[in-house]
Tab-separated table of C-alpha atoms and ligand atoms in Angstrom:
chain	number	residue	atom	x	y	z
B	1	UNK	CA	3.501	16.460	-41.983
B	2	UNK	CA	5.312	15.081	-38.959
B	3	UNK	CA	3.550	13.705	-35.880
B	4	UNK	CA	3.243	15.641	-32.595
B	5	UNK	CA	3.745	12.644	-30.347
B	6	UNK	CA	5.122	9.120	-30.563
B	7	UNK	CA	4.196	5.912	-28.765
B	8	UNK	CA	6.320	2.769	-28.647
B	9	UNK	CA	4.498	-0.371	-27.511
B	10	UNK	CA	1.045	-1.213	-28.788
B	11	UNK	CA	-0.340	-3.518	-26.122
B	12	UNK	CA	-3.841	-2.459	-25.082
B	13	UNK	CA	-2.695	0.335	-22.743
B	14	UNK	CA	-0.423	1.749	-25.456
B	15	UNK	CA	-3.128	1.517	-28.139
B	16	UNK	CA	-5.701	3.211	-25.933
B	17	UNK	CA	-3.344	6.033	-25.010
B	18	UNK	CA	-2.617	6.606	-28.715
B	19	UNK	CA	-6.345	6.849	-29.448
B	20	UNK	CA	-6.871	9.180	-26.481
B	21	UNK	CA	-4.040	11.515	-27.582
B	22	UNK	CA	-5.273	11.497	-31.200
B	23	UNK	CA	-8.814	12.212	-30.080
B	24	UNK	CA	-7.570	15.406	-28.407
B	25	UNK	CA	-6.297	16.716	-31.721
B	26	UNK	CA	-2.666	15.541	-31.793
B	27	UNK	CA	-1.117	13.398	-34.504
B	28	UNK	CA	0.649	10.267	-33.244
B	29	UNK	CA	3.409	8.097	-34.712
B	30	UNK	CA	3.366	4.508	-33.462
B	31	UNK	CA	5.849	1.655	-33.345
B	32	UNK	CA	5.701	-1.865	-31.978
B	33	UNK	CA	8.445	-4.489	-31.806
B	34	UNK	CA	6.330	-6.898	-33.841
B	35	UNK	CA	5.029	-5.381	-37.059
B	36	UNK	CA	1.874	-7.538	-37.087
B	37	UNK	CA	0.503	-5.786	-34.060
B	38	UNK	CA	1.086	-2.372	-35.629
B	39	UNK	CA	-0.690	-3.505	-38.822
B	40	UNK	CA	-3.545	-4.956	-36.828
B	41	UNK	CA	-3.886	-1.745	-34.813
B	42	UNK	CA	-3.820	0.465	-37.882
B	43	UNK	CA	-6.375	-1.686	-39.713
B	44	UNK	CA	-8.778	-2.170	-36.820
B	45	UNK	CA	-8.573	0.916	-34.670
B	46	UNK	CA	-6.707	3.714	-36.453
B	47	UNK	CA	-8.600	4.109	-39.735
B	48	UNK	CA	-9.216	7.743	-40.664
B	49	UNK	CA	-7.201	8.976	-37.689
B	50	UNK	CA	-4.035	11.076	-37.518
B	51	UNK	CA	-1.988	8.002	-36.657
B	52	UNK	CA	1.247	7.267	-38.518
B	53	UNK	CA	2.479	3.666	-38.363
B	54	UNK	CA	6.230	3.057	-38.395
B	55	UNK	CA	7.860	-0.318	-39.027
B	56	UNK	CA	11.350	0.499	-37.827
B	57	UNK	CA	12.655	2.727	-35.075
B	58	UNK	CA	14.393	4.847	-37.735
B	59	UNK	CA	11.113	5.415	-39.539
B	60	UNK	CA	9.397	6.156	-36.219
B	61	UNK	CA	11.977	8.734	-35.121
B	62	UNK	CA	11.882	10.362	-38.573
B	63	UNK	CA	8.104	10.708	-38.363
B	64	UNK	CA	8.223	12.972	-35.286
B	65	UNK	CA	8.475	16.758	-34.977
B	66	UNK	CA	11.394	18.068	-32.912
B	67	UNK	CA	11.943	18.077	-30.052
B	68	UNK	CA	10.567	14.567	-30.241
B	69	UNK	CA	8.165	13.460	-27.534
B	70	UNK	CA	8.196	9.689	-27.226
B	71	UNK	CA	6.136	7.645	-24.785
B	72	UNK	CA	7.327	4.109	-24.123
B	73	UNK	CA	4.551	1.720	-23.094
B	74	UNK	CA	6.308	-1.623	-22.705
B	75	UNK	CA	6.591	-4.027	-19.777
B	76	UNK	CA	8.612	-2.612	-16.880
B	77	UNK	CA	12.153	-3.956	-16.469
B	78	UNK	CA	14.525	-5.142	-19.208
B	79	UNK	CA	12.122	-4.360	-22.119
B	80	UNK	CA	12.358	-0.629	-21.283
B	81	UNK	CA	16.166	-0.740	-21.423
B	82	UNK	CA	16.016	-2.669	-24.693
B	83	UNK	CA	13.821	0.033	-26.263
B	84	UNK	CA	16.068	2.816	-24.948
B	85	UNK	CA	19.156	1.114	-26.317
B	86	UNK	CA	17.627	1.011	-29.790
B	87	UNK	CA	16.217	4.502	-29.582
B	88	UNK	CA	19.071	6.573	-28.160
B	89	UNK	CA	21.434	6.389	-31.166
B	90	UNK	CA	18.623	7.811	-33.325
B	91	UNK	CA	17.607	10.750	-31.126
B	92	UNK	CA	18.893	14.306	-31.087
B	93	UNK	CA	19.692	16.676	-28.233
B	94	UNK	CA	16.626	17.953	-26.446
B	95	UNK	CA	14.364	15.068	-27.451
B	96	UNK	CA	12.113	13.743	-24.689
B	97	UNK	CA	11.670	10.120	-23.681
B	98	UNK	CA	8.804	9.172	-21.356
B	99	UNK	CA	8.528	5.827	-19.605
B	100	UNK	CA	4.820	5.289	-18.916
B	101	UNK	CA	5.108	1.869	-17.238
B	102	UNK	CA	5.259	0.839	-13.592
B	103	UNK	CA	9.059	1.022	-13.474
B	104	UNK	CA	11.007	0.666	-10.243
B	105	UNK	CA	12.185	4.049	-8.997
B	106	UNK	CA	15.827	2.950	-8.916
B	107	UNK	CA	15.644	2.026	-12.610
B	108	UNK	CA	14.108	5.404	-13.352
B	109	UNK	CA	16.877	7.234	-11.467
B	110	UNK	CA	19.499	5.338	-13.467
B	111	UNK	CA	17.752	5.930	-16.786
B	112	UNK	CA	17.399	9.648	-16.094
B	113	UNK	CA	21.163	9.888	-15.583
B	114	UNK	CA	21.820	7.917	-18.750
B	115	UNK	CA	19.445	10.136	-20.744
B	116	UNK	CA	21.030	13.267	-19.282
B	117	UNK	CA	24.516	12.141	-20.261
B	118	UNK	CA	23.295	11.888	-23.846
B	119	UNK	CA	21.561	15.281	-23.798
B	120	UNK	CA	18.007	13.922	-23.765
B	121	UNK	CA	15.112	14.801	-21.489
B	122	UNK	CA	13.454	11.990	-19.532
B	123	UNK	CA	10.232	11.556	-17.625
B	124	UNK	CA	9.190	8.600	-15.461
B	125	UNK	CA	5.414	8.691	-15.491
B	126	UNK	CA	2.923	6.579	-13.576
B	127	UNK	CA	-0.306	6.112	-15.499
B	128	UNK	CA	-3.245	4.708	-13.599
B	129	UNK	CA	-6.695	3.648	-14.662
B	130	UNK	CA	-6.180	0.477	-16.632
B	131	UNK	CA	-7.283	0.017	-20.214
B	132	UNK	CA	-10.444	2.068	-19.866
B	133	UNK	CA	-8.614	4.923	-18.175
B	134	UNK	CA	-5.959	4.995	-20.884
B	135	UNK	CA	-8.689	5.541	-23.472
B	136	UNK	CA	-11.100	7.778	-21.575
B	137	UNK	CA	-8.868	9.599	-19.112
B	138	UNK	CA	-6.138	8.216	-16.875
B	139	UNK	CA	-4.544	9.725	-13.798
B	140	UNK	CA	-0.997	10.787	-14.668
B	141	UNK	CA	1.848	11.110	-12.149
B	142	UNK	CA	4.953	12.585	-13.764
B	143	UNK	CA	8.505	13.045	-12.537
B	144	UNK	CA	11.910	13.756	-14.044
B	145	UNK	CA	13.084	16.723	-16.088
B	146	UNK	CA	10.724	19.642	-15.596
B	147	UNK	CA	11.543	21.039	-19.073
B	148	UNK	CA	10.428	17.684	-20.421
B	149	UNK	CA	7.142	17.933	-18.587
B	150	UNK	CA	6.574	21.374	-20.042
B	151	UNK	CA	6.856	19.887	-23.537
B	152	UNK	CA	3.995	17.446	-22.931
B	153	UNK	CA	1.951	19.198	-20.269
B	154	UNK	CA	-0.669	20.280	-22.840
B	155	UNK	CA	-1.045	16.735	-24.162
B	156	UNK	CA	-1.135	15.170	-20.679
B	157	UNK	CA	-3.707	17.644	-19.399
B	158	UNK	CA	-5.844	17.034	-22.489
B	159	UNK	CA	-5.867	13.249	-22.122
B	160	UNK	CA	-6.078	13.020	-18.308
B	161	UNK	CA	-9.270	12.326	-16.397
B	162	UNK	CA	-11.042	15.482	-15.300
B	163	UNK	CA	-11.418	15.580	-11.524
B	164	UNK	CA	-13.311	18.041	-9.343
B	165	UNK	CA	-10.114	20.094	-8.998
B	166	UNK	CA	-8.772	19.968	-12.537
B	167	UNK	CA	-7.123	17.473	-14.866
B	168	UNK	CA	-5.744	14.490	-12.954
B	169	UNK	CA	-2.196	15.020	-14.006
B	170	UNK	CA	0.759	16.672	-12.299
B	171	UNK	CA	4.509	17.034	-12.263
B	172	UNK	CA	5.662	15.793	-8.860
B	173	UNK	CA	9.348	16.516	-8.897
B	174	UNK	CA	12.752	15.478	-10.197
B	175	UNK	CA	14.123	11.989	-10.656
B	176	UNK	CA	11.751	9.148	-9.952
B	177	UNK	CA	9.141	11.289	-8.143
B	178	UNK	CA	6.355	10.327	-10.575
B	179	UNK	CA	7.050	6.614	-10.505
B	180	UNK	CA	7.394	6.757	-6.722
B	181	UNK	CA	3.984	8.402	-6.323
B	182	UNK	CA	2.478	5.777	-8.640
B	183	UNK	CA	4.149	2.963	-6.686
B	184	UNK	CA	2.641	4.227	-3.433
B	185	UNK	CA	-0.707	4.640	-5.219
B	186	UNK	CA	-0.472	0.930	-5.951
B	187	UNK	CA	0.467	0.156	-2.337
B	188	UNK	CA	-2.692	1.954	-1.222
B	189	UNK	CA	-4.577	0.064	-3.941
B	190	UNK	CA	-3.382	-3.261	-2.470
B	191	UNK	CA	-4.429	-2.218	1.054
B	192	UNK	CA	-7.932	-1.102	0.022
B	193	UNK	CA	-8.438	-4.248	-2.057
B	194	UNK	CA	-7.395	-6.441	0.878
B	195	UNK	CA	-9.734	-4.547	3.227
B	196	UNK	CA	-12.601	-5.090	0.783
B	197	UNK	CA	-11.934	-8.800	0.433
B	198	UNK	CA	-11.804	-9.192	4.214
B	199	UNK	CA	-15.250	-7.576	4.459
B	200	UNK	CA	-16.434	-9.945	1.713
B	201	UNK	CA	-15.045	-12.952	3.603
B	202	UNK	CA	-16.702	-11.875	6.865
B	203	UNK	CA	-20.056	-11.422	5.145
B	204	UNK	CA	-19.725	-14.618	3.121
B	205	UNK	CA	-18.313	-17.101	5.615
B	206	UNK	CA	-19.288	-15.263	8.775
B	207	UNK	CA	-22.824	-14.256	7.886
B	208	UNK	CA	-23.611	-16.637	5.031
B	209	UNK	CA	-24.562	-13.806	2.683
B	210	UNK	CA	-24.967	-14.396	-1.052
B	211	UNK	CA	-22.914	-12.487	-3.651
B	212	UNK	CA	-26.002	-10.452	-4.614
B	213	UNK	CA	-26.610	-9.548	-0.970
B	214	UNK	CA	-22.986	-8.544	-0.536
B	215	UNK	CA	-23.131	-6.527	-3.753
B	216	UNK	CA	-25.965	-4.591	-2.127
B	217	UNK	CA	-23.754	-3.746	0.867
B	218	UNK	CA	-20.804	-2.623	-1.248
B	219	UNK	CA	-23.163	-0.630	-3.448
B	220	UNK	CA	-24.576	1.087	-0.371
B	221	UNK	CA	-21.079	1.934	0.919
B	222	UNK	CA	-20.134	3.165	-2.539
B	223	UNK	CA	-22.964	5.667	-2.398
B	224	UNK	CA	-21.807	6.867	1.033
B	225	UNK	CA	-18.505	8.001	2.559
B	226	UNK	CA	-16.661	5.083	0.947
B	227	UNK	CA	-17.653	6.019	-2.604
B	228	UNK	CA	-14.867	4.991	-4.929
B	229	UNK	CA	-13.854	2.901	-7.885
B	230	UNK	CA	-12.788	-0.219	-5.959
B	231	UNK	CA	-16.129	-0.353	-4.128
B	232	UNK	CA	-17.993	0.258	-7.379
B	233	UNK	CA	-16.284	-2.602	-9.220
B	234	UNK	CA	-16.704	-4.913	-6.219
B	235	UNK	CA	-20.469	-4.391	-6.347
B	236	UNK	CA	-20.457	-5.136	-10.077
B	237	UNK	CA	-18.203	-8.194	-9.714
B	238	UNK	CA	-20.438	-9.679	-7.020
B	239	UNK	CA	-23.541	-9.254	-9.182
B	240	UNK	CA	-21.911	-10.792	-12.257
B	241	UNK	CA	-23.128	-14.249	-13.305
B	242	UNK	CA	-20.967	-16.648	-15.283
B	243	UNK	CA	-22.627	-16.936	-18.718
B	244	UNK	CA	-21.771	-20.663	-18.907
B	245	UNK	CA	-23.063	-21.819	-15.537
B	246	UNK	CA	-25.285	-18.975	-14.383
B	247	UNK	CA	-23.351	-19.002	-11.073
B	248	UNK	CA	-21.801	-15.866	-9.565
B	249	UNK	CA	-18.507	-15.797	-11.471
B	250	UNK	CA	-16.496	-14.623	-8.454
B	251	UNK	CA	-17.217	-17.913	-6.686
B	252	UNK	CA	-15.759	-19.862	-9.609
B	253	UNK	CA	-12.438	-18.003	-9.535
B	254	UNK	CA	-9.402	-19.627	-7.911
B	255	UNK	CA	-8.463	-17.985	-4.590
B	256	UNK	CA	-4.827	-17.186	-5.383
B	257	UNK	CA	-4.011	-13.546	-6.073
B	258	UNK	CA	-1.162	-12.622	-8.367
B	259	UNK	CA	0.930	-9.475	-8.170
B	260	UNK	CA	3.359	-7.680	-10.418
B	261	UNK	CA	5.443	-6.127	-7.655
B	262	UNK	CA	4.485	-2.523	-7.025
B	263	UNK	CA	2.892	-3.282	-3.622
B	264	UNK	CA	6.009	-5.187	-2.641
B	265	UNK	CA	8.277	-2.353	-3.792
B	266	UNK	CA	6.187	0.132	-1.867
B	267	UNK	CA	6.646	-1.945	1.290
B	268	UNK	CA	10.337	-2.513	0.641
B	269	UNK	CA	10.920	1.185	0.196
B	270	UNK	CA	8.917	1.977	3.329
B	271	UNK	CA	11.150	-0.415	5.286
B	272	UNK	CA	14.226	1.332	3.897
B	273	UNK	CA	12.805	4.708	4.857
B	274	UNK	CA	11.714	3.513	8.293
B	275	UNK	CA	8.130	4.579	7.669
B	276	UNK	CA	5.249	2.412	8.882
B	277	UNK	CA	2.934	0.994	6.207
B	278	UNK	CA	1.637	-2.125	7.988
B	279	UNK	CA	-1.682	-2.255	6.140
B	280	UNK	CA	0.038	-2.104	2.752
B	281	UNK	CA	2.557	-4.729	3.911
B	282	UNK	CA	-0.197	-7.002	5.222
B	283	UNK	CA	-1.995	-6.746	1.898
B	284	UNK	CA	1.163	-7.922	0.132
B	285	UNK	CA	1.601	-10.809	2.599
B	286	UNK	CA	-2.066	-11.752	2.210
B	287	UNK	CA	-1.547	-12.146	-1.541
B	288	UNK	CA	1.585	-14.188	-0.911
B	289	UNK	CA	-0.262	-16.520	1.487
B	290	UNK	CA	-3.149	-16.813	-0.979
B	291	UNK	CA	-0.701	-18.189	-3.517
B	292	UNK	CA	0.185	-21.128	-1.195
B	293	UNK	CA	-2.984	-22.886	-2.298
B	294	UNK	CA	-1.790	-26.472	-1.968
B	295	UNK	CA	-0.205	-25.884	1.419
B	296	UNK	CA	-3.377	-24.197	2.644
B	297	UNK	CA	-5.484	-27.126	1.508
B	298	UNK	CA	-3.296	-29.497	3.543
B	299	UNK	CA	-3.214	-27.185	6.573
B	300	UNK	CA	-6.990	-26.732	6.475
B	301	UNK	CA	-7.316	-30.436	7.244
B	302	UNK	CA	-4.876	-30.585	10.157
B	303	UNK	CA	-5.061	-27.236	11.963
B	304	UNK	CA	-8.331	-26.795	13.779
B	305	UNK	CA	-10.140	-23.508	14.305
B	306	UNK	CA	-13.541	-22.231	15.364
B	307	UNK	CA	-16.689	-22.266	13.264
B	308	UNK	CA	-16.562	-19.205	10.979
B	309	UNK	CA	-20.321	-18.606	11.393
B	310	UNK	CA	-20.431	-15.382	13.405
B	311	UNK	CA	-23.854	-16.031	14.862
B	312	UNK	CA	-24.482	-12.302	15.269
B	313	UNK	CA	-27.309	-10.158	14.012
B	314	UNK	CA	-26.613	-9.567	10.330
B	315	UNK	CA	-27.834	-6.012	10.238
B	316	UNK	CA	-25.793	-4.974	13.251
B	317	UNK	CA	-22.687	-6.695	11.934
B	318	UNK	CA	-22.931	-5.061	8.516
B	319	UNK	CA	-23.525	-1.670	10.124
B	320	UNK	CA	-20.413	-2.023	12.276
B	321	UNK	CA	-18.439	-3.530	9.404
B	322	UNK	CA	-18.869	-0.230	7.601
B	323	UNK	CA	-16.996	1.542	10.402
B	324	UNK	CA	-14.227	-1.070	10.348
B	325	UNK	CA	-13.798	-0.808	6.580
B	326	UNK	CA	-14.014	2.963	6.620
B	327	UNK	CA	-11.187	3.334	9.147
B	328	UNK	CA	-9.063	0.699	7.393
B	329	UNK	CA	-9.400	2.536	4.088
B	330	UNK	CA	-8.471	5.837	5.742
B	331	UNK	CA	-5.485	4.025	7.298
B	332	UNK	CA	-4.390	2.885	3.829
B	333	UNK	CA	-4.348	6.466	2.520
B	334	UNK	CA	-2.814	7.732	5.766
B	335	UNK	CA	0.070	5.274	5.588
B	336	UNK	CA	0.694	5.816	1.881
B	337	UNK	CA	0.696	9.589	2.235
B	338	UNK	CA	3.004	9.374	5.243
B	339	UNK	CA	5.336	7.253	3.122
B	340	UNK	CA	5.268	9.890	0.382
B	341	UNK	CA	6.030	12.607	2.935
B	342	UNK	CA	9.017	10.683	4.285
B	343	UNK	CA	10.239	9.629	0.841
B	344	UNK	CA	10.062	13.199	-0.339
B	345	UNK	CA	12.372	14.476	2.370
B	346	UNK	CA	14.759	11.530	2.096
B	347	UNK	CA	14.879	11.557	-1.711
B	348	UNK	CA	14.504	15.338	-2.218
B	349	UNK	CA	11.428	15.067	-4.430
B	350	UNK	CA	9.787	18.223	-3.073
B	351	UNK	CA	6.407	16.479	-3.329
B	352	UNK	CA	3.199	18.404	-2.865
B	353	UNK	CA	1.026	15.785	-1.168
B	354	UNK	CA	-2.163	17.721	-1.823
B	355	UNK	CA	-1.384	17.331	-5.524
B	356	UNK	CA	-1.212	13.555	-5.098
B	357	UNK	CA	-4.679	13.655	-3.524
B	358	UNK	CA	-5.926	15.869	-6.354
B	359	UNK	CA	-4.481	13.696	-9.120
B	360	UNK	CA	-5.994	10.579	-7.492
B	361	UNK	CA	-9.504	12.059	-7.450
B	362	UNK	CA	-10.427	10.691	-10.877
B	363	UNK	CA	-9.107	8.268	-13.470
B	364	UNK	CA	-7.066	6.074	-11.145
B	365	UNK	CA	-7.821	2.853	-9.310
B	366	UNK	CA	-7.853	4.439	-5.818
B	367	UNK	CA	-10.144	7.316	-6.763
B	368	UNK	CA	-12.579	7.964	-3.955
B	369	UNK	CA	-14.768	10.681	-2.505
B	370	UNK	CA	-12.436	10.500	0.498
B	371	UNK	CA	-9.762	12.275	-1.525
B	372	UNK	CA	-11.689	15.542	-1.361
B	373	UNK	CA	-11.302	15.919	2.452
B	374	UNK	CA	-7.830	14.347	2.245
B	375	UNK	CA	-6.709	17.065	-0.166
B	376	UNK	CA	-8.144	19.769	2.039
B	377	UNK	CA	-6.307	18.409	5.091
B	378	UNK	CA	-3.030	18.308	3.154
B	379	UNK	CA	-3.493	21.828	1.783
B	380	UNK	CA	-4.094	23.130	5.306
B	381	UNK	CA	-1.236	21.173	6.827
B	382	UNK	CA	1.280	19.749	4.340
B	383	UNK	CA	3.484	18.340	7.120
B	384	UNK	CA	0.707	16.532	8.997
B	385	UNK	CA	2.235	13.295	10.359
B	386	UNK	CA	-0.947	11.267	9.963
B	387	UNK	CA	-4.391	11.915	8.454
B	388	UNK	CA	-6.113	10.742	11.638
B	389	UNK	CA	-4.782	13.791	13.486
B	390	UNK	CA	-6.960	16.181	11.453
B	391	UNK	CA	-10.691	16.580	10.870
B	392	UNK	CA	-12.775	14.899	9.570
B	393	UNK	CA	-10.577	11.844	10.167
B	394	UNK	CA	-10.054	12.510	13.873
B	395	UNK	CA	-13.820	12.358	14.377
B	396	UNK	CA	-14.091	9.309	12.122
B	397	UNK	CA	-11.631	7.499	14.382
B	398	UNK	CA	-13.540	8.563	17.488
B	399	UNK	CA	-16.821	7.438	15.994
B	400	UNK	CA	-15.762	4.129	14.488
B	401	UNK	CA	-12.785	2.703	16.378
B	402	UNK	CA	-15.202	0.747	18.570
B	403	UNK	CA	-16.627	-0.883	15.445
B	404	UNK	CA	-13.160	-1.734	14.133
B	405	UNK	CA	-12.301	-3.353	17.481
B	406	UNK	CA	-15.611	-5.213	17.634
B	407	UNK	CA	-15.469	-6.502	14.052
B	408	UNK	CA	-11.847	-7.682	14.272
B	409	UNK	CA	-12.525	-9.303	17.669
B	410	UNK	CA	-15.450	-11.256	16.149
B	411	UNK	CA	-13.232	-12.190	13.205
B	412	UNK	CA	-10.540	-13.533	15.544
B	413	UNK	CA	-13.066	-15.457	17.628
B	414	UNK	CA	-14.305	-17.155	14.477
B	415	UNK	CA	-10.975	-17.741	12.779
B	416	UNK	CA	-11.527	-15.452	9.785
B	417	UNK	CA	-8.287	-13.651	8.883
B	418	UNK	CA	-8.491	-9.857	8.731
B	419	UNK	CA	-4.852	-8.739	8.445
B	420	UNK	CA	-5.567	-5.388	6.801
B	421	UNK	CA	-8.184	-4.383	9.349
B	422	UNK	CA	-6.089	-5.696	12.273
B	423	UNK	CA	-3.051	-3.781	11.101
B	424	UNK	CA	-5.054	-0.577	10.633
B	425	UNK	CA	-6.299	-0.881	14.197
B	426	UNK	CA	-3.015	-1.794	15.857
B	427	UNK	CA	-1.174	0.833	13.817
B	428	UNK	CA	-3.384	3.645	15.082
B	429	UNK	CA	-3.429	2.176	18.589
B	430	UNK	CA	0.381	2.142	18.629
B	431	UNK	CA	0.559	5.620	17.142
B	432	UNK	CA	-1.761	7.034	19.810
B	433	UNK	CA	0.012	5.278	22.732
B	434	UNK	CA	2.090	7.665	24.760
B	435	UNK	CA	4.221	4.988	26.407
B	436	UNK	CA	4.795	1.868	24.346
B	437	UNK	CA	6.542	-1.222	25.744
B	438	UNK	CA	9.678	-0.453	23.698
B	439	UNK	CA	11.462	0.350	26.985
B	440	UNK	CA	11.620	-3.395	27.529
B	441	UNK	CA	13.056	-3.892	24.041
B	442	UNK	CA	15.781	-1.370	24.892
B	443	UNK	CA	16.507	-3.355	28.072
B	444	UNK	CA	16.587	-6.682	26.200
B	445	UNK	CA	18.971	-5.301	23.569
B	446	UNK	CA	21.211	-3.955	26.262
B	447	UNK	CA	21.061	-7.258	28.157
B	448	UNK	CA	22.193	-9.485	25.294
B	449	UNK	CA	24.213	-7.062	23.205
B	450	UNK	CA	25.236	-4.093	25.331
B	451	UNK	CA	23.380	-1.894	22.869
B	452	UNK	CA	22.758	0.731	25.592
B	453	UNK	CA	19.535	2.559	26.389
B	454	UNK	CA	18.175	5.976	27.314
B	455	UNK	CA	16.334	6.752	30.542
B	456	UNK	CA	13.295	8.883	31.186
B	457	UNK	CA	14.653	10.354	34.413
B	458	UNK	CA	18.083	11.533	33.243
B	459	UNK	CA	19.968	12.509	30.070
B	460	UNK	CA	22.619	10.275	28.485
B	461	UNK	CA	23.260	6.771	27.260
B	462	UNK	CA	23.394	3.927	29.749
B	463	UNK	CA	24.499	0.344	29.944
B	464	UNK	CA	23.801	-2.120	32.721
B	465	UNK	CA	25.613	-5.348	33.496
B	466	UNK	CA	22.315	-7.225	33.646
B	467	UNK	CA	23.869	-10.625	34.384
B	468	UNK	CA	25.511	-9.204	37.475
B	469	UNK	CA	22.340	-7.785	38.908
B	470	UNK	CA	19.733	-10.256	37.591
L	1	6PG	C1	-3.379	1.157	-12.130
L	1	6PG	C2	-3.013	-0.221	-11.656
L	1	6PG	C3	-2.124	-0.860	-12.670
L	1	6PG	C4	-2.073	-2.375	-12.569
L	1	6PG	C5	-1.281	-2.856	-11.423
L	1	6PG	C6	-1.770	-4.177	-10.890
L	1	6PG	O1	-3.111	2.073	-11.376
L	1	6PG	O2	-3.935	1.268	-13.215
L	1	6PG	O3	-2.369	-0.164	-10.434
L	1	6PG	O4	-0.883	-0.258	-12.611
L	1	6PG	O5	-3.353	-2.893	-12.581
L	1	6PG	O6	0.017	-3.012	-11.878
L	1	6PG	O7	-0.836	-4.559	-10.000
L	1	6PG	P1	-0.657	-6.042	-9.517
L	1	6PG	O8	-0.555	-6.911	-10.751
L	1	6PG	O9	0.589	-6.005	-8.740
L	1	6PG	O10	-1.895	-6.341	-8.737
């Protein structure tokens, strides 16, 4: 008996996906670069299951039914190419290779071409939900050869998280469409996380609230319009006590955030497209600044600022903070979805944005009750330039923009950085401004570089000899 599906790479995500696929009734062949890990997996987690261990790529490929369906779960970058190089000489026409890591979309485009030249099918698939999601139901964003997707659609739909509108799994389009959607998912993830930590900082340093008190606030928001995974885990993190010291563990963790690159790539690609994602970008910069720990320690002693204590009524502040966070989170989705819209036309993905909202409803890190109205808006108006232009987000802006202004103004007065919230506010303010000051930029460019400008009172392109008249 040959196996229905193959997985290369048995780190925790890979192992959990294998167990999830097997649990849905499919047999799985597995291979890992180091044999010990395969042995360990088979002994500890695969007993009595339809899981076939292989100790060489040849053995692995032999163990699979044709056309072979092989999921690669190794670190993004060179390790993926190394696996492909070993695998390709062993495959036959029509076999399908799936990269399930957070690969850069340019790498995926290149690999699809290389696979095509050899007669293989290729999918670049974003899988969100971490270790738990891999085992219990991830959100799956696929792109590449549609015929390839058809080969694994049944398996993917069986293992995916079940959302209110179906399994959280979809084919998004050709080429790197799936990896691109996952990259933007991660950009949104960065922006929501940064918004949450700014709220935490304001409550902690500004209001002197304890982790348990703050957990209560995040828990309350999680049961309201902001219900979602990142709010849920924040509540749980803030309640968690370090078993060794009995202290809230979060306060014992070093304040330098790491990153593996997807938020940065999302921002880089947005810059290339000319699409504004300031809240995602600010979240990336905030992580970068957090990593300058030693420099910040020095600067904290020489650069003065105001007392962070907000000195405002706690209840009122927390009430208005909700509005600020709510709009910033909507801004994160709005910017990410706008990026997907623009990327789709530039890169010919043919993305259905409402499908992105649907697939993000469960299983993934940015799952949120907000995705239900977001999907509806995108179904009604797939070309909408910005979520805030449609209900219920238009009304949310009207209701809460005063709170976002008030909260960020207090933050500035007290020297507490709120880059995600600030950028959400100034982004929407710029977007809703009929006449921006960019006329002066046009004049400056023309002054120093004869770059020309347009006028509002007549057609054409103009240049002024500014030195002569100034
Ligand atoms: C997910 C996560 C996952 C991973 C990120 C973390 O959707 O399950 O986004 O892909 O946790 O890569 O990214 P950083 O290390 O860049 O924070």
